[in-house]
Amino acid sequence: MPDSKQLHHDAETLRQKVQAKRDDADNAIIRAANYRKDGELERAAQENARAIKDHQEILEIERAAMECEFRATELEAKELELEKRQRDY
């Protein structure tokens, strides 16, 4: 089972993936706008669909990052409780 430091690290890695995915989505939106300007509506629609897919993936990755942070915080609370109990004895 991973420790809290590993979970925080995993969450940070996931946030970096989110940023990369946001960049991908932004680029797809820009490409879609350029295709629309050029009258290439089918390609614009494809790029918009790609941006939507990227944003859906962003939500999934962000959720996973939040779950890692939550689990890390739970572990830290348990560790603190254990330390307190050991001090009290």
Short mmCIF file of C-alpha atoms in Angstrom, two decimals, residues 21-65:
data_model
loop_
_atom_site.label_atom_id
_atom_site.label_comp_id
_atom_site.label_asym_id
_atom_site.label_seq_id
_atom_site.Cartn_x
_atom_site.Cartn_y
_atom_site.Cartn_z
CA LYS A 21 -4.14 17.48 -21.63
CA ARG A 22 -5.38 21.10 -21.27
CA ASP A 23 -2.70 22.18 -23.71
CA ASP A 24 -3.89 19.48 -26.14
CA ALA A 25 -7.49 20.64 -25.79
CA ASP A 26 -6.53 24.30 -26.28
CA ASN A 27 -4.58 23.41 -29.41
CA ALA A 28 -7.55 21.43 -30.76
CA ILE A 29 -9.82 24.43 -30.21
CA ILE A 30 -7.37 26.70 -32.04
CA ARG A 31 -7.14 24.23 -34.92
CA ALA A 32 -10.94 24.02 -35.06
CA ALA A 33 -11.20 27.81 -35.29
CA ASN A 34 -8.64 27.88 -38.09
CA TYR A 35 -10.46 25.13 -39.99
CA ARG A 36 -13.74 27.04 -39.62
CA LYS A 37 -12.10 30.17 -41.03
CA ASP A 38 -10.88 28.13 -43.99
CA GLY A 39 -14.35 26.66 -44.53
CA GLU A 40 -13.26 23.14 -43.52
CA LEU A 41 -16.25 22.50 -41.30
CA GLU A 42 -15.82 18.73 -41.09
CA ARG A 43 -12.25 19.05 -39.86
CA ALA A 44 -13.36 21.80 -37.46
CA ALA A 45 -15.98 19.46 -36.05
CA GLN A 46 -13.37 16.72 -35.62
CA GLU A 47 -11.12 19.07 -33.69
CA ASN A 48 -14.02 20.20 -31.52
CA ALA A 49 -14.79 16.55 -30.77
CA ARG A 50 -11.15 16.01 -29.86
CA ALA A 51 -11.28 19.00 -27.49
CA ILE A 52 -14.44 17.63 -25.85
CA LYS A 53 -12.78 14.23 -25.40
CA ASP A 54 -9.70 15.91 -23.90
CA HIS A 55 -11.87 17.85 -21.44
CA GLN A 56 -13.65 14.67 -20.40
CA GLU A 57 -10.28 13.03 -19.78
CA ILE A 58 -9.18 16.09 -17.78
CA LEU A 59 -12.13 15.62 -15.45
CA GLU A 60 -11.28 11.95 -14.96
CA ILE A 61 -7.61 12.71 -14.26
CA GLU A 62 -8.49 15.56 -11.87
CA ARG A 63 -10.81 13.23 -10.00
CA ALA A 64 -8.03 10.65 -9.67
CA ALA A 65 -5.66 13.35 -8.38
#
